[in-house]
Each structure stands twice: as structure tokens, then as C-alpha cells.
PDB file of C-alpha atoms in Angstrom:
ATOM      1  CA  MET V   1     151.028 101.883 107.475  1.00 81.00           C
ATOM      2  CA  PHE V   2     148.228 104.255 108.423  1.00 90.00           C
ATOM      3  CA  PRO V   3     149.065 107.174 110.171  1.00 91.00           C
ATOM      4  CA  ARG V   4     148.178 108.591 113.522  1.00 89.00           C
ATOM      5  CA  LEU V   5     145.354 111.681 113.624  1.00 90.00           C
ATOM      6  CA  SER V   6     148.565 113.930 114.896  1.00 93.00           C
ATOM      7  CA  THR V   7     151.412 112.928 112.587  1.00 93.00           C
ATOM      8  CA  LEU V   8     148.259 113.648 109.302  1.00 94.00           C
ATOM      9  CA  ALA V   9     147.761 116.681 111.154  1.00 96.00           C
ATOM     10  CA  LYS V  10     150.837 117.925 110.814  1.00 96.00           C
ATOM     11  CA  LEU V  11     151.824 116.105 107.515  1.00 96.00           C
ATOM     12  CA  TYR V  12     148.627 118.230 106.444  1.00 97.00           C
ATOM     13  CA  ALA V  13     150.102 121.327 108.264  1.00 97.00           C
ATOM     14  CA  ALA V  14     153.244 120.941 106.044  1.00 97.00           C
ATOM     15  CA  ASP V  15     153.911 122.810 102.718  1.00 96.00           C
ATOM     16  CA  ARG V  16     156.191 118.874 102.403  1.00 96.00           C
ATOM     17  CA  TRP V  17     157.130 115.853 103.701  1.00 95.00           C
ATOM     18  CA  ILE V  18     160.514 114.119 104.202  1.00 94.00           C
ATOM     19  CA  VAL V  19     159.970 110.356 104.081  1.00 93.00           C
ATOM     20  CA  LEU V  20     163.165 108.581 106.380  1.00 89.00           C
ATOM     21  CA  ALA V  21     162.622 105.424 105.122  1.00 82.00           C
ATOM     22  CA  ASP V  22     166.102 104.502 105.555  1.00 84.00           C
ATOM     23  CA  VAL V  23     165.859 105.412 109.366  1.00 87.00           C
ATOM     24  CA  GLN V  24     165.583 102.360 111.787  1.00 89.00           C
ATOM     25  CA  PHE V  25     162.685 100.225 111.596  1.00 89.00           C
ATOM     26  CA  ALA V  26     160.933 100.392 114.872  1.00 84.00           C
ATOM     27  CA  ARG V  27     158.770  97.581 116.192  1.00 79.00           C
ATOM     28  CA  ARG V  28     157.362  98.647 118.568  1.00 76.00           C
ATOM     29  CA  ASP V  29     155.911 102.029 116.319  1.00 80.00           C
ATOM     30  CA  TYR V  30     153.306 102.833 114.179  1.00 76.00           C
ATOM     31  CA  GLN V  31     155.607 102.157 110.686  1.00 79.00           C
ATOM     32  CA  HIS V  32     153.772  98.818 110.871  1.00 85.00           C
ATOM     33  CA  ARG V  33     151.092  98.284 112.962  1.00 89.00           C
ATOM     34  CA  ALA V  34     147.300 100.543 113.298  1.00 90.00           C
ATOM     35  CA  ARG V  35     145.174 101.202 115.832  1.00 91.00           C
ATOM     36  CA  LEU V  36     141.260 100.187 114.765  1.00 92.00           C
ATOM     37  CA  ALA V  37     138.372 102.172 116.215  1.00 91.00           C
ATOM     38  CA  ALA V  38     134.356 101.240 115.918  1.00 88.00           C
ATOM     39  CA  LEU V  39     132.492 104.017 114.822  1.00 88.00           C
ATOM     40  CA  ASP V  40     129.580 103.587 117.042  1.00 87.00           C
ATOM     41  CA  GLU V  41     131.279 102.294 120.237  1.00 90.00           C
ATOM     42  CA  PRO V  42     134.951 103.957 120.217  1.00 89.00           C
ATOM     43  CA  ALA V  43     136.403 102.541 123.462  1.00 92.00           C
ATOM     44  CA  ARG V  44     135.874  99.667 121.315  1.00 91.00           C
ATOM     45  CA  GLN V  45     139.832  99.022 120.226  1.00 92.00           C
ATOM     46  CA  GLN V  46     141.652  96.376 117.362  1.00 92.00           C
ATOM     47  CA  TRP V  47     145.323  96.737 116.412  1.00 92.00           C
ATOM     48  CA  LEU V  48     145.910  95.414 113.100  1.00 92.00           C
ATOM     49  CA  THR V  49     149.258  95.227 112.706  1.00 91.00           C
ATOM     50  CA  LEU V  50     150.895  94.625 109.743  1.00 91.00           C
ATOM     51  CA  PRO V  51     153.487  90.333 110.317  1.00 93.00           C
ATOM     52  CA  THR V  52     156.855  92.288 109.559  1.00 94.00           C
ATOM     53  CA  TYR V  53     160.721  90.482 108.764  1.00 95.00           C
ATOM     54  CA  LEU V  54     163.951  92.297 109.346  1.00 95.00           C
ATOM     55  CA  PRO V  55     166.603  90.173 107.397  1.00 94.00           C
ATOM     56  CA  HIS V  56     168.738  92.616 109.482  1.00 93.00           C
ATOM     57  CA  GLY V  57     167.465  92.344 112.912  1.00 93.00           C
ATOM     58  CA  ARG V  58     167.083  94.854 115.912  1.00 90.00           C
ATOM     59  CA  PRO V  59     169.042  97.326 113.091  1.00 92.00           C
ATOM     60  CA  THR V  60     166.736  97.324 109.866  1.00 94.00           C
ATOM     61  CA  PRO V  61     166.313 100.160 107.678  1.00 93.00           C
ATOM     62  CA  ILE V  62     162.745 100.917 107.167  1.00 90.00           C
ATOM     63  CA  ASP V  63     162.481 100.963 103.605  1.00 91.00           C
ATOM     64  CA  GLN V  64     164.180  97.321 103.794  1.00 94.00           C
ATOM     65  CA  ALA V  65     161.541  95.737 106.286  1.00 94.00           C
ATOM     66  CA  ARG V  66     158.985  93.020 104.459  1.00 95.00           C
ATOM     67  CA  LEU V  67     155.839  91.792 104.850  1.00 94.00           C
ATOM     68  CA  VAL V  68     156.003  87.500 105.834  1.00 94.00           C
ATOM     69  CA  GLU V  69     152.777  87.029 103.594  1.00 94.00           C
ATOM     70  CA  PRO V  70     151.432  90.414 101.547  1.00 94.00           C
ATOM     71  CA  GLY V  71     148.272  89.129 100.100  1.00 94.00           C
ATOM     72  CA  ARG V  72     147.817  88.143 103.753  1.00 95.00           C
ATOM     73  CA  SER V  73     148.541  91.283 105.154  1.00 94.00           C
ATOM     74  CA  ARG V  74     146.175  92.688 101.915  1.00 95.00           C
ATOM     75  CA  ARG V  75     143.229  90.364 102.900  1.00 96.00           C
ATOM     76  CA  THR V  76     143.200  90.951 106.646  1.00 95.00           C
ATOM     77  CA  VAL V  77     143.262  95.179 105.957  1.00 95.00           C
ATOM     78  CA  SER V  78     141.132  95.133 103.343  1.00 96.00           C
ATOM     79  CA  LEU V  79     138.343  93.523 105.711  1.00 96.00           C
ATOM     80  CA  LEU V  80     138.908  94.644 108.497  1.00 95.00           C
ATOM     81  CA  ILE V  81     139.033  98.041 108.001  1.00 95.00           C
ATOM     82  CA  ARG V  82     135.918  97.950 105.513  1.00 95.00           C
ATOM     83  CA  GLN V  83     134.585  95.866 109.037  1.00 93.00           C
ATOM     84  CA  TYR V  84     135.429  98.536 111.157  1.00 93.00           C
ATOM     85  CA  TYR V  85     134.485 101.487 108.879  1.00 93.00           C
ATOM     86  CA  GLY V  86     132.163 100.016 105.780  1.00 94.00           C
ATOM     87  CA  GLY V  87     129.121 101.153 107.739  1.00 92.00           C
ATOM     88  CA  SER V  88     130.117 105.113 107.703  1.00 92.00           C
ATOM     89  CA  ARG V  89     128.595 107.781 105.509  1.00 93.00           C
ATOM     90  CA  TYR V  90     131.971 108.512 104.915  1.00 92.00           C
ATOM     91  CA  TRP V  91     132.471 104.722 103.415  1.00 95.00           C
ATOM     92  CA  PRO V  92     133.004 105.715  99.707  1.00 95.00           C
ATOM     93  CA  ALA V  93     136.034 108.608 100.031  1.00 93.00           C
ATOM     94  CA  VAL V  94     137.823 105.132 103.208  1.00 93.00           C
ATOM     95  CA  ARG V  95     137.283 103.205 100.435  1.00 94.00           C
ATOM     96  CA  ASP V  96     138.768 105.226  97.578  1.00 93.00           C
ATOM     97  CA  VAL V  97     142.125 105.661  99.732  1.00 94.00           C
ATOM     98  CA  LEU V  98     142.106 101.705 101.004  1.00 95.00           C
ATOM     99  CA  ASP V  99     141.799 101.278  97.130  1.00 93.00           C
ATOM    100  CA  ALA V 100     144.785 102.802  96.612  1.00 90.00           C
ATOM    101  CA  VAL V 101     147.586 101.262  99.407  1.00 93.00           C
ATOM    102  CA  LEU V 102     146.069  97.772  98.645  1.00 93.00           C
ATOM    103  CA  ASP V 103     148.144  97.947  95.522  1.00 85.00           C
ATOM    104  CA  GLN V 104     151.150  98.424  97.517  1.00 88.00           C
ATOM    105  CA  PHE V 105     150.977  94.989  99.126  1.00 88.00           C
ATOM    106  CA  GLU V 106     151.337  92.636  96.719  1.00 81.00           C
ATOM    107  CA  ASP V 107     153.775  95.279  94.970  1.00 87.00           C
ATOM    108  CA  THR V 108     156.939  95.756  96.494  1.00 86.00           C
ATOM    109  CA  GLY V 109     156.150  93.269  99.454  1.00 89.00           C
ATOM    110  CA  ARG V 110     158.361  96.475 101.951  1.00 91.00           C
ATOM    111  CA  VAL V 111     156.279  97.932 105.498  1.00 91.00           C
ATOM    112  CA  SER V 112     157.987 101.462 104.323  1.00 91.00           C
ATOM    113  CA  ASP V 113     155.596 101.300 100.585  1.00 92.00           C
ATOM    114  CA  VAL V 114     152.232 100.617 102.137  1.00 92.00           C
ATOM    115  CA  ALA V 115     153.164 103.575 104.992  1.00 91.00           C
ATOM    116  CA  LYS V 116     153.833 105.741 102.249  1.00 93.00           C
ATOM    117  CA  ALA V 117     151.023 104.987 100.459  1.00 93.00           C
ATOM    118  CA  SER V 118     148.122 105.354 103.318  1.00 94.00           C
ATOM    119  CA  THR V 119     149.660 108.384 104.270  1.00 94.00           C
ATOM    120  CA  VAL V 120     150.108 109.577 100.308  1.00 95.00           C
ATOM    121  CA  ALA V 121     146.606 108.937  99.976  1.00 95.00           C
ATOM    122  CA  LEU V 122     144.489 110.168 102.930  1.00 95.00           C
ATOM    123  CA  LEU V 123     146.861 113.646 102.997  1.00 96.00           C
ATOM    124  CA  THR V 124     144.806 113.401  98.622  1.00 95.00           C
ATOM    125  CA  ALA V 125     141.796 112.571  99.748  1.00 94.00           C
ATOM    126  CA  MET V 126     141.396 115.700 102.311  1.00 94.00           C
ATOM    127  CA  GLY V 127     143.532 117.598  99.041  1.00 96.00           C
ATOM    128  CA  TRP V 128     146.705 118.756 100.717  1.00 97.00           C
ATOM    129  CA  SER V 129     148.568 120.375  97.731  1.00 95.00           C
ATOM    130  CA  GLY V 130     151.711 119.616  99.946  1.00 96.00           C
ATOM    131  CA  GLU V 131     155.190 117.732  97.964  1.00 96.00           C
ATOM    132  CA  VAL V 132     156.701 114.677  99.218  1.00 95.00           C
ATOM    133  CA  LEU V 133     160.561 113.721  99.418  1.00 94.00           C
ATOM    134  CA  ASP V 134     162.591 110.650  99.599  1.00 91.00           C
ATOM    135  CA  SER V 135     165.053 111.654 102.458  1.00 87.00           C
ATOM    136  CA  SER V 136     167.866 109.284 100.724  1.00 83.00           C
ATOM    137  CA  THR V 137     167.075 111.549  97.441  1.00 85.00           C
ATOM    138  CA  ILE V 138     168.859 115.309  99.295  1.00 84.00           C
ATOM    139  CA  SER V 139     171.967 115.829  99.706  1.00 83.00           C
ATOM    140  CA  THR V 140     173.501 116.683 102.684  1.00 77.00           C
ATOM    141  CA  ARG V 141     177.448 116.469 103.784  1.00 76.00           C
ATOM    142  CA  GLU V 142     178.960 115.507 106.413  1.00 77.00           C
ATOM    143  CA  GLY V 143     180.129 116.491 109.590  1.00 73.00           C
ATOM    144  CA  ARG V 144     178.630 119.602 111.523  1.00 73.00           C
ATOM    145  CA  SER V 145     176.698 122.428 109.860  1.00 65.00           C
ATOM    146  CA  GLY V 146     179.056 124.887 111.317  1.00 62.00           C
ATOM    147  CA  VAL V 147     175.811 126.564 112.873  1.00 58.00           C
ATOM    148  CA  GLY V 148     176.598 127.244 117.042  1.00 56.00           C
ATOM    149  CA  ALA V 149     173.686 126.671 119.192  1.00 55.00           C
ATOM    150  CA  CYS V 150     173.138 130.857 118.858  1.00 55.00           C
ATOM    151  CA  GLY V 151     171.840 130.406 115.085  1.00 54.00           C
ATOM    152  CA  GLN V 152     175.882 132.494 114.549  1.00 53.00           C
ATOM    153  CA  GLU V 153     178.654 130.502 112.592  1.00 50.00           C
TER     154      GLU V 153
END
């Protein structure tokens, strides 16, 4: 849903972000949840989790994972982000990021779209000028690359 700061820092340092939306959805990862921490008391934390439906069970790719109730998830995210960060002096920037993400909830209902929108909105707010590519648009060939362990063919 929202990337961890360590992930965001790695993406910010890169020229390209290749979105792996066709990989398996992982329930215990950050694809559909984020940890919120109170500004005045960082030890007070809460998980923000989006209820997710996996149409193919455990092997469902992330681009096929759906939000169970997109409208309810949208309201929950909006309310919790405002509750945790609305008093911050950075609220205008946070609100802009939030607004860019909220429309994705009901537009597609896909977890991958919400996660991608939140990451792109945060990177944009930080002035990142890199390129975002979807892994499904990159041509690959079957089999091994032919390059050995030492980098020689």
C-alpha cells in the first residue's frame, strides 16, 4: 500500500523502478498494509491493512489481488492518515499524496494500483525524476542468459 521508508529511499536513488505486478501476492508483506506511527509518540504504532481478496488463492499474482470493499478501504485510509498526520506541519504535502492515492481505490479496486499510486505520489512529492516501468511490458527471452557466474559467456 505505502512503501516502507527503506524501499522509498532505494527507489529514490534509482533511475528506474520496474514494478513487478505479475509476481505472487504475499499476505504478510507490505503490498496491502502499512505501519503508521504517531508523530508525537513514534512507539505508538498501528497497522493499516486493506482487506484483500485473492481470486486464485495463495498463488494469485499481485496484479489480480482485489480490495474486498474499495469504498470502505478508501475511507479507512483517509481517516487514519488524517488522524496520524493531519497535525503535522507537512500535512499539505501529505494531503496531496493522499489525494493522489484515494482515487485508485474505487477506480480499479486492485491492490497493485493502490500500491503503485502511493509510491509514485511519494516519489513525485520528493522530486524524483525517474522512470516507472511495468515488468509485463519488458520483453524477455526464455531460458538462461548464457552469462556464466564470472560474467563471461
